[in-house]
XYZ file of C-alpha atoms in Angstrom:
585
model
C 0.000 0.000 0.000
C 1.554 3.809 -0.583
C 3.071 5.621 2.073
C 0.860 8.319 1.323
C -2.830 7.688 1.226
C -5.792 9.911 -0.436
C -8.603 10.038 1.392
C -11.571 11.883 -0.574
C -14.593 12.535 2.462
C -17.914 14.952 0.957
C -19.459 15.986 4.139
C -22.947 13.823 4.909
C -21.222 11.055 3.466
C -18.567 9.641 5.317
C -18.819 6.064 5.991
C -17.522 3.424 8.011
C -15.593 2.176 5.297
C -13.385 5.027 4.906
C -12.748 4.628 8.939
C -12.076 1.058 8.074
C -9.647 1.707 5.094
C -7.787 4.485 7.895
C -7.216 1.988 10.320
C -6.028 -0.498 7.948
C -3.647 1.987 6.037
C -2.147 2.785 9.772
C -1.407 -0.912 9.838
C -0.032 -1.521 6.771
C 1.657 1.167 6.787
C 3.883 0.814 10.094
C 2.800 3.904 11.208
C 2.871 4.750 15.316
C -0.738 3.860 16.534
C -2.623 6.567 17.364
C -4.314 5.403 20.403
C -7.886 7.477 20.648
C -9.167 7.969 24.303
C -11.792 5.723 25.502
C -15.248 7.149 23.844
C -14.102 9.124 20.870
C -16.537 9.542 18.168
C -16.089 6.691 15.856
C -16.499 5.598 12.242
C -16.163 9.347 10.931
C -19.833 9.880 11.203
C -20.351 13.510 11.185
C -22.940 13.633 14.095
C -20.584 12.091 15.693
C -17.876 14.473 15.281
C -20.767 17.407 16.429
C -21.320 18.674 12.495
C -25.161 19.596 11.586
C -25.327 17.696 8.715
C -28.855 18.739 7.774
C -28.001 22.736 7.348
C -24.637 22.329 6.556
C -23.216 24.683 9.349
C -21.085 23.388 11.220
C -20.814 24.290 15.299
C -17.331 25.977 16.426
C -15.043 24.420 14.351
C -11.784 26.426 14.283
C -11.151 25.613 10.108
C -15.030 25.461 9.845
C -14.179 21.819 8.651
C -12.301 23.038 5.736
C -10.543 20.433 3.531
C -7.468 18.962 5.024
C -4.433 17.248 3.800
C -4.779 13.374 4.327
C -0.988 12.449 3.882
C -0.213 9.727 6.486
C 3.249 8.938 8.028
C 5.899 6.900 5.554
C 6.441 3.336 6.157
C 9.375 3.630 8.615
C 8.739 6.247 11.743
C 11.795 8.962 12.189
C 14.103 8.333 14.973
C 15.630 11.439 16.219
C 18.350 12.554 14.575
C 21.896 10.797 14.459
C 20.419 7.191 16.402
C 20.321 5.548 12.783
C 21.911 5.864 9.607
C 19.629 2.933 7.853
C 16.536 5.503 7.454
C 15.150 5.633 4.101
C 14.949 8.950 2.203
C 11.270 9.196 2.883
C 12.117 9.098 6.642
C 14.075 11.382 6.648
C 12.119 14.299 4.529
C 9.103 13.911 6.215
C 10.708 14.026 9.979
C 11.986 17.796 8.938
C 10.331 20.721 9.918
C 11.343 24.359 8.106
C 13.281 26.174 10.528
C 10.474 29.180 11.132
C 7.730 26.878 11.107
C 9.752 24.638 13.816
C 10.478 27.769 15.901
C 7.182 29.552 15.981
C 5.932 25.890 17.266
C 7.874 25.444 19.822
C 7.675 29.204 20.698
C 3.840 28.367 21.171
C 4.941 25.726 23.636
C 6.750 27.917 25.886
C 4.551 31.521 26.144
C 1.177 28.772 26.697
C 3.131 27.050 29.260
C 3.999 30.510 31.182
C -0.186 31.453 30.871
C -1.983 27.762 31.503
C 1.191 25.368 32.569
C -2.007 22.583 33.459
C -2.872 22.496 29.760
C 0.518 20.767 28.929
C 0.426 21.786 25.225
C 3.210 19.552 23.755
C 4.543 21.984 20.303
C 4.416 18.271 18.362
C 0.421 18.680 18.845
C 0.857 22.093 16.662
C 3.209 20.262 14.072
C 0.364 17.279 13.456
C -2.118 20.208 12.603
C -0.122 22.575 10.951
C 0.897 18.663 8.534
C -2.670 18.754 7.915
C -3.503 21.858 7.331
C -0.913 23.727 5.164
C 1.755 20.902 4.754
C 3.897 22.987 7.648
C 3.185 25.881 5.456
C 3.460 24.896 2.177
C 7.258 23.294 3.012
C 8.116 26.484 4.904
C 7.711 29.205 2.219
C 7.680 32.006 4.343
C 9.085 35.028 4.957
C 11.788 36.464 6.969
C 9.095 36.961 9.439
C 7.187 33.624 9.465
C 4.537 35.188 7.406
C 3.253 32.862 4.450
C 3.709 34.101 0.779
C 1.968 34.296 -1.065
C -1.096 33.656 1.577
C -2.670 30.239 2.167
C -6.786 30.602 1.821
C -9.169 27.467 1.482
C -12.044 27.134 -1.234
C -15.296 29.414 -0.256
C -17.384 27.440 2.196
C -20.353 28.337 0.346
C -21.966 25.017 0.995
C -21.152 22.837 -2.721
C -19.108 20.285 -1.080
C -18.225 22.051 1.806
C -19.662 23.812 5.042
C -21.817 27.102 4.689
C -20.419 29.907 6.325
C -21.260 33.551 4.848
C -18.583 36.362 4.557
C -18.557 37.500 8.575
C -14.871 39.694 7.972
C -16.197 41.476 4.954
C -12.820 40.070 3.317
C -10.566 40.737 5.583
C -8.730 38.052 6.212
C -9.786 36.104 3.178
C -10.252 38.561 0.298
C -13.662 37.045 0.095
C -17.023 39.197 1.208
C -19.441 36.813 0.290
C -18.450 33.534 1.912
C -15.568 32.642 4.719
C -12.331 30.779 3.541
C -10.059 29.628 6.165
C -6.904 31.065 6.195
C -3.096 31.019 6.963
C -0.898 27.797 8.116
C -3.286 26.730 10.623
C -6.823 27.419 8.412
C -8.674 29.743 10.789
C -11.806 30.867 9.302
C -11.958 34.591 9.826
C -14.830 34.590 12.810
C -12.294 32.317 14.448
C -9.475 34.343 14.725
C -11.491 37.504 15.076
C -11.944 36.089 18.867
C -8.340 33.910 19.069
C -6.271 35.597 16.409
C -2.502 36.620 17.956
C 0.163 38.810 17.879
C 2.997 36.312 18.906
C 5.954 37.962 16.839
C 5.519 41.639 18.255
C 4.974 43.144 14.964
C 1.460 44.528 16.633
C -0.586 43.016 14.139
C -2.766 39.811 14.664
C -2.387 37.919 11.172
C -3.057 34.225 10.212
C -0.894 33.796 7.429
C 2.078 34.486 9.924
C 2.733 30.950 11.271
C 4.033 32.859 14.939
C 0.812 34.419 14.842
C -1.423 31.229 13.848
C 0.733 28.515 16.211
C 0.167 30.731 19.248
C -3.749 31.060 18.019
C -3.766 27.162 17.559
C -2.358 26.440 21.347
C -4.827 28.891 23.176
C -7.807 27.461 21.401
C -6.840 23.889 22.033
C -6.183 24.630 25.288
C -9.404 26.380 25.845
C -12.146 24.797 28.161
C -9.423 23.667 31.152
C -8.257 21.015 28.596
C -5.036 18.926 30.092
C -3.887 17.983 26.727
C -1.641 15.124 28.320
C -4.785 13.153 29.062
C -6.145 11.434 25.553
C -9.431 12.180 26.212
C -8.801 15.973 26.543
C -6.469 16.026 23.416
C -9.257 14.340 21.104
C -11.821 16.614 22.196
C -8.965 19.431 21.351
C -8.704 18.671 17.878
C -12.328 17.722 17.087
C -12.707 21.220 18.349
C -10.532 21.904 15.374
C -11.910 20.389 12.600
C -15.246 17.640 13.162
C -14.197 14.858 11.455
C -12.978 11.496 13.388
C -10.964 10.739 10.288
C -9.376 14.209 11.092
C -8.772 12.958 14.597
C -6.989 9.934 13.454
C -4.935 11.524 10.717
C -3.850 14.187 13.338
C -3.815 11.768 15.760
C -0.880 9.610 13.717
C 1.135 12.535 12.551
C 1.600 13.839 16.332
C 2.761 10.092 17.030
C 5.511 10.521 14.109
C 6.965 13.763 15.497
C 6.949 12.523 19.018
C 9.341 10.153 18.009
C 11.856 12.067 16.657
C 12.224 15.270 14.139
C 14.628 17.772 13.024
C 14.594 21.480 11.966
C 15.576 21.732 7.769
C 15.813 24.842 5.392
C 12.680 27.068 5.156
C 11.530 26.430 1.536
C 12.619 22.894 1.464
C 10.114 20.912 3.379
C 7.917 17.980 1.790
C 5.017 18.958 0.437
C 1.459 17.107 0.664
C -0.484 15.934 -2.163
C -4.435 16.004 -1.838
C -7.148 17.998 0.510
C -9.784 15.674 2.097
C -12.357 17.223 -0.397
C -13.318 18.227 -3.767
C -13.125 21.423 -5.049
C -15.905 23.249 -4.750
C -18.212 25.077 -7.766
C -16.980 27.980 -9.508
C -17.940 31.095 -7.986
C -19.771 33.855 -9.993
C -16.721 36.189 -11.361
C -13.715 33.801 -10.316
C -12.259 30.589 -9.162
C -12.383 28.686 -6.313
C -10.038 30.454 -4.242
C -8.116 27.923 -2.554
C -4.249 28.333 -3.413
C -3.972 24.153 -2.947
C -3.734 22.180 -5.286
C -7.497 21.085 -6.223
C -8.346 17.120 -6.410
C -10.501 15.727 -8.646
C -13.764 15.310 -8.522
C -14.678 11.902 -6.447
C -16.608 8.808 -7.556
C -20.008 9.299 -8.257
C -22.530 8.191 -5.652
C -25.637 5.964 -5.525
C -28.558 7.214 -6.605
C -30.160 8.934 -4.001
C -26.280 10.307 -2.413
C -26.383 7.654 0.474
C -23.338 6.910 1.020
C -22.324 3.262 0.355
C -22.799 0.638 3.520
C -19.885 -0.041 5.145
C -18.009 -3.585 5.389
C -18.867 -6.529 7.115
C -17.261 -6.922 10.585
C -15.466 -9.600 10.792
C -17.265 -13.209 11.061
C -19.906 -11.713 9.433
C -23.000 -9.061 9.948
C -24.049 -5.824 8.298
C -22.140 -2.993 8.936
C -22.872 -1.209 12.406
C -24.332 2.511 12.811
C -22.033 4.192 15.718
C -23.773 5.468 18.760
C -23.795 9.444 18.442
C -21.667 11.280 20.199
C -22.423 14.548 22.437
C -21.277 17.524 20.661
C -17.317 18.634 21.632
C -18.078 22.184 23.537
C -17.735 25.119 21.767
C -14.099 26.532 23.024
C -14.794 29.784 25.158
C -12.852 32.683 23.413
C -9.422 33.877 25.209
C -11.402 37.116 26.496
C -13.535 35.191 28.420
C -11.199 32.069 29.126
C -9.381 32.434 32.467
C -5.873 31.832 32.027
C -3.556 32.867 34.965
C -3.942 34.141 38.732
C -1.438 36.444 40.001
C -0.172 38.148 43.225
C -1.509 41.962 43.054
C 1.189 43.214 44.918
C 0.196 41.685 48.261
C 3.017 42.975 50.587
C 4.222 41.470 54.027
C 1.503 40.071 56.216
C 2.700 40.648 59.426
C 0.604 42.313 62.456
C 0.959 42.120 66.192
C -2.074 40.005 68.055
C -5.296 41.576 68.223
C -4.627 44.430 66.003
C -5.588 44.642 61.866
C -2.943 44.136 59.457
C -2.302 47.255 57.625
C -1.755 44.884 54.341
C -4.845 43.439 52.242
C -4.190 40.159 50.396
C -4.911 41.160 46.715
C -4.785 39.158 43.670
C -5.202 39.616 39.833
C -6.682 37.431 37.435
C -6.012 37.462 33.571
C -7.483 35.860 30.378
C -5.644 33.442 28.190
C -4.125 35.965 26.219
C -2.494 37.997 29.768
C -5.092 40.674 29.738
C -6.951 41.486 32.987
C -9.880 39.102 33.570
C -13.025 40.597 35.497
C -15.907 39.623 37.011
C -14.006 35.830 38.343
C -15.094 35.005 41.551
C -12.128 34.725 43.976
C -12.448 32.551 47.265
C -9.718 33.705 50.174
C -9.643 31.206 53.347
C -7.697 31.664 56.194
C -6.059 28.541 57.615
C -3.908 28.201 60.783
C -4.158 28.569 64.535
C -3.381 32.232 65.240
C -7.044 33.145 65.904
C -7.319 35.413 62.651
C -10.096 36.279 60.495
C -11.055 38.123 57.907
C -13.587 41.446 59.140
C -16.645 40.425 59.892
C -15.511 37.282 61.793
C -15.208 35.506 58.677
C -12.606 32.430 57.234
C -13.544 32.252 53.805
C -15.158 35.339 52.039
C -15.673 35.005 48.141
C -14.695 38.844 46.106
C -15.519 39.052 42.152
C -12.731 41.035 40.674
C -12.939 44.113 38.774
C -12.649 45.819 35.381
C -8.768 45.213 36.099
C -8.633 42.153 37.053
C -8.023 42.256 40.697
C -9.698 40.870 43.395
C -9.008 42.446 47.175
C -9.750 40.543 50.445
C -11.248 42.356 53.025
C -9.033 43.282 55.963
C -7.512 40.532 58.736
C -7.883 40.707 62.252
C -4.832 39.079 64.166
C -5.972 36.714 66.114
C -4.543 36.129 70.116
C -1.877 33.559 69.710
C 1.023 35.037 68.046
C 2.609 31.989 65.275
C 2.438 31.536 61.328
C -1.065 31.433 59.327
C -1.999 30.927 55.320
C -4.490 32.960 53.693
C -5.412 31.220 50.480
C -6.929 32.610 46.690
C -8.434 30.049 44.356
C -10.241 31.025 41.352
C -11.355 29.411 38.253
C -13.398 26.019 37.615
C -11.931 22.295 35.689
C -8.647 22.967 37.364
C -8.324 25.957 40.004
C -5.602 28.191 39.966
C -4.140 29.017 43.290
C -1.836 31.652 45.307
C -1.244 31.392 48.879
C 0.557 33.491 51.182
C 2.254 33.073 54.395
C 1.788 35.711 57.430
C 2.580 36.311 60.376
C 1.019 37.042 64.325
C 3.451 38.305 66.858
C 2.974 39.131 70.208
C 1.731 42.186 71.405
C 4.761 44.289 72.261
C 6.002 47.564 74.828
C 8.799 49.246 74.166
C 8.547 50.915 78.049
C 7.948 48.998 81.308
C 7.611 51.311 84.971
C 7.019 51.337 88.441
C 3.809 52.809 89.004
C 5.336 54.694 92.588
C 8.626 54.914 93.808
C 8.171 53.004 97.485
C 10.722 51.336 98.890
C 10.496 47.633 98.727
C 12.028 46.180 102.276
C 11.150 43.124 104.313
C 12.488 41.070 106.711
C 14.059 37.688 106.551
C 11.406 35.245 106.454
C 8.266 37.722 106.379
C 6.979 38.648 102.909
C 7.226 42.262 101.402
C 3.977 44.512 102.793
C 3.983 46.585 99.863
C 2.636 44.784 96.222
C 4.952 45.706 93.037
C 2.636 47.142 90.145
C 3.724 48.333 87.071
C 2.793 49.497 83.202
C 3.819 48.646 80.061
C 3.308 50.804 77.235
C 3.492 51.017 73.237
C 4.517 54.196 71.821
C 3.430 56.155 74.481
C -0.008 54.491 74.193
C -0.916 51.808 77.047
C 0.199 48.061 75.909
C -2.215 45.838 77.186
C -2.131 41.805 76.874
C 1.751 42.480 77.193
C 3.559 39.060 78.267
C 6.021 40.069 81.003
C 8.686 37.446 82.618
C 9.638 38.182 86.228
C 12.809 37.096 87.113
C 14.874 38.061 90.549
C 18.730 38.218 89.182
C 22.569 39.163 91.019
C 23.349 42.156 88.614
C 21.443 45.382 87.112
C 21.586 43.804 83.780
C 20.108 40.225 84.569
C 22.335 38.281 83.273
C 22.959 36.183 86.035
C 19.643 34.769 87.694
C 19.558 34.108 91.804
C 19.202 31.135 93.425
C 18.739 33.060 97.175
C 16.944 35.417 98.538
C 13.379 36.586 97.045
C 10.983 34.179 96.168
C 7.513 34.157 94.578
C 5.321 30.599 95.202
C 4.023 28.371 92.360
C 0.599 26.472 92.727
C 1.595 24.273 95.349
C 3.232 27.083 97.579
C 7.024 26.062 96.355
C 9.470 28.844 96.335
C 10.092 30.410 92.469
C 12.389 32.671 91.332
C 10.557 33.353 87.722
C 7.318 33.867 86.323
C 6.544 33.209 82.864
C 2.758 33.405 82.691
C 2.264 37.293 83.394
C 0.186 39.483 81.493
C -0.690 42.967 81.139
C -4.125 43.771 81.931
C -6.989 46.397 80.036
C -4.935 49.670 80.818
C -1.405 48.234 80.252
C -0.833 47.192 83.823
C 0.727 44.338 86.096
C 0.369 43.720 89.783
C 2.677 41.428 90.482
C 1.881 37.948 93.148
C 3.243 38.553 96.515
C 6.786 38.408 97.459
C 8.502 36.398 99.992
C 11.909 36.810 101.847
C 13.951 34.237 102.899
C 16.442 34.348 105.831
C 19.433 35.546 103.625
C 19.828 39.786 103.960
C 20.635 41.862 101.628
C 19.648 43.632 98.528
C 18.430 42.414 96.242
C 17.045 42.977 92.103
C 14.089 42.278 90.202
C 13.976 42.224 86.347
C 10.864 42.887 84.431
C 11.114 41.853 80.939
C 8.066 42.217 77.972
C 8.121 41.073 74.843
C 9.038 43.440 72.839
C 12.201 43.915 74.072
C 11.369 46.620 77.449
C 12.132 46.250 80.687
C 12.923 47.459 84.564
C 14.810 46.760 87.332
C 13.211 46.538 90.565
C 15.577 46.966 93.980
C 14.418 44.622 97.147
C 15.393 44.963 100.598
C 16.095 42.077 103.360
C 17.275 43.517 106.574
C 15.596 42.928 109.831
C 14.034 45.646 112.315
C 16.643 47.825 114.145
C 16.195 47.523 117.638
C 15.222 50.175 119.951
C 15.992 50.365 124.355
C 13.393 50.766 126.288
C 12.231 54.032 127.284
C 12.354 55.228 131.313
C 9.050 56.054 132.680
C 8.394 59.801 133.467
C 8.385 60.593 137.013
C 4.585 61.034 138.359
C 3.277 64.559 138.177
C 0.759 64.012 141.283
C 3.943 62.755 143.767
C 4.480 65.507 146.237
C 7.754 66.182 146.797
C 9.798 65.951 150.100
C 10.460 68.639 152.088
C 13.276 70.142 152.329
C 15.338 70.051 155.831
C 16.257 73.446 157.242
């Protein structure tokens, strides 16, 4: 059988025999399988594939189910370059890709992997349509700057042979005001790229028959809908999205198969070209020809009486040929304007605050199409996880904020909670496969940065008694009273408290045991601390007492353990009513 096989489909009368003859020219032709997911549409039935066979319309088809070349992989798949010297010359030519065309796929690759990384468009994908489409454009006869010369434009789809789409560019794209032609190396028709169309080479114009342009087009739309194009399932529906025709699928399907296995970059201008489109060239046009710069194939076999296409073969071991079951429509991709593609920090600063207070910082994010511009109107869900206490205003973990004409989407503010520690405030948007941020922040403790006796009494007791007078002091915050202040109490040997005492002052635990510091003291309402009682022990002297917040403040605190002094007793005054004795003469 020839490497390269012609396959001639009219639309409304595709049978199972052609699908037969595919499969069967895959086999004989040693061609990579092209393994379909699991509930493809089968058979090439058009219903099957989502056309409206009855109108002739056909529903969100990027080409608008223009013709196609059918061209399948040569006998012996490429291995990548310089692992064989025993491939045939066949191999070899079809396994090159012109240099620009090779570029601007891979260049596709890369910026779509940057906006959507879950799509996973593999640039091979591109090269399997852009084989079918143009032939890699035409060999790679292009210009210096990828665009196609002279341009590449498909027969009118005015319904004789093909779909029937009317002019919606007023020629345009396609020269052609009375009925769409698709156009450029990937065959957009023109109400296509009016919604997908690029500008991928920075020449600020968005033009199909540039093959930057068109590749860059060609990944956003297949990766439109949330589509993971590593799963099979995903990538069919992908390029039945593209063009409606199973027999599409699997000619796509086995080219992307030959260039995963190996390829190499040639000469712009000397690439292989293709031989057929998938259908016949449609009637003259009043005033000119058929407009298609391909090649035209003849016209096919004539069909029974009647146009019914002619049943299909037997399966094997005999029975009529089978009708497949229809398959749901593939979803109409959603344009890049409206297809969420990326969700990014909106320069969200620190989130730091000290407990109880509001974070001065809002957690905003932005959210942007498939093409980078700002995305509005996306619902945006922020959650606060962790164990700080926090909340959004409103007492709230999870509030839900659409974003604006720009793009972004604001939280409202946080309230720290209590416990100081680490917390995550998270933003997921989108639906199929959420895109998320999160963000780390941060509760410390409240903090002084002063700490003072609230009188200046002398602290003194005697060994073994406790102190009479209670310590009480206030911390304060920039000049502002610090309540909920933790304050450590600890009784030290020198003014700085380095050294901690094991003698003299004590304070008791629970169970009445002497302690010499207090970890569990807090400020109250009005910044203040009345400290427990103190105790002397039989060791005099004098003795300090640090005060410590967090925050960094603190105050030393003198104690005194000295007993009484003692006083003699006072002689009694003599008694005013004694009478005196007399004096002798």
């Amino acid at each position: 059988m020839a490497a390269h096989i012609r396959r001639r489909l009219r639309k409304g009368a595709t049978t199972t025999a052609v699908a037969a003859a595919a499969v069967a020219a895959l086999a004989a032709s040693q061609a990579p399988a092209a393994t379909l997911a699991d509930g493809s549409a089968g058979s090439g039935d058009p219903k099957a594939a989502g056309e409206d066979t009855a109108s002739g319309e056909i529903d969100g088809a990027a080409t608008g189910n223009s013709p196609y070349y059918t061209d399948l992989p040569p006998l012996v798949t490429p291995d990548k370059p310089g692992s064989s010297s025993n491939l045939p010359a066949a191999g070899r030519a079809e396994a090159g890709i012109p240099a620009s065309i090779l570029a601007a796929y891979k260049q596709a690759e890369r910026t779509v992997a940057t906006t959507d990384p879950s799509c996973r468009l593999p640039w091979q994908l591109l090269a399997a349509i852009g084989k079918v489409e143009s032939g890699q454009a035409r060999g790679g006869r292009v210009d210096a700057n990828g665009t196609a010369s002279p341009r590449i434009l498909g027969p009118a789809l005015n319904g004789q042979g093909f779909a029937l789409i009317k002019d919606t560019d007023g020629g345009a794209y396609d020269g052609d005001a009375v009925h769409d032609r698709a156009v450029g190396p990937m065959q957009f028709i023109p109400s296509t790229w009016a919604s997908w169309g690029q500008d991928a080479n920075g020449d600020g114009r968005k033009d199909p028959n540039n093959i930057y342009d068109a590749a860059l087009a060609a990944g956003r739309y297949l990766c439109a809908n949330d589509r993971d194009l590593a799963l099979a399932a995903d990538l069919d529906q992908a390029v039945l999205s593209y063009n409606r025709s199973t027999e599409y699928l699997r000619t796509v399907r086995s080219w992307f198969s030959y260039y995963q296995r190996g390829t190499h970059e040639i000469p712009d201008g000397t690439g292989t070209l293709p031989s057929t489109p998938s259908t016949p060239t449609p009637s003259p046009r009043p005033g000119g020809g058929s407009g298609s710069s391909a090649t035209p194939s003849p016209n096919p076999s004539p069909s029974k009486p009647g146009g019914k296409p002619s049943p299909g073969p037997s399966k094997p071991g005999g029975g009529g040929s089978t009708s497949p079951t229809p398959k749901p429509p593939t979803p109409k991709p959603t344009p890049p304007s409206e297809t969420f593609g990326s969700l990014e920090n909106a320069g969200t600063g620190p989130l730091r605050a000290t407990a109880g207070q509001e974070f001065d910082e809002r957690v905003s994010v932005l959210a942007r199409n498939a093409v980078g511009a700002p995305l509005a109107k996306v619902p945006v869900t922020f959650t606060v996880t962790g164990g700080t206490g926090t909340l959004f205003a409103g007492g709230k973990k999870t509030v839900t904020v659409r974003t604006g004409a720009d793009g972004t989407a604001t939280a409202p503010k946080l309230q720290a909670g209590e416990k100081a520690g680490e917390f995550t405030v998270t933003a997921v948007a989108g639906t199929g496969r959420p895109r998320t941020l999160t963000y780390a922040a941060t509760v410390t403790a409240r903090q002084a940065d002063a700490i003072a006796r609230t009188d200046e009494k002398a602290l003194v007791a005697a060994p073994g008694e406790k102190f009479a007078d209670a310590v009480t002091v206030k911390a304060t915050y920039k000049d502002a009273a610090a309540a909920g202040v933790a304050v450590t109490a600890t009784m030290v040997k020198d003014p700085l408290g380095v050294i901690d005492n094991d003698k003299g002052p004590y304070f008791k635990d629970a169970k009445g045991k002497p302690v010499r510091t207090l970890t569990t003291l807090t400020t109250d309402a009005d910044g203040q601390l009345r400290l427990p009682e103190i105790f002397a022990d039989d060791n005099e002297g004098t003795y300090l007492l640090r005060l410590t917040t967090e925050g960094g403040a603190s105050v030393v605190i003198k104690l005194t353990v000295e007993a009484p002094e003692e006083t003699a007793p006072e002689e009694p005054a003599p008694d005013a009513t004694e009478t005196p004795a007399a004096t002798k003469p």
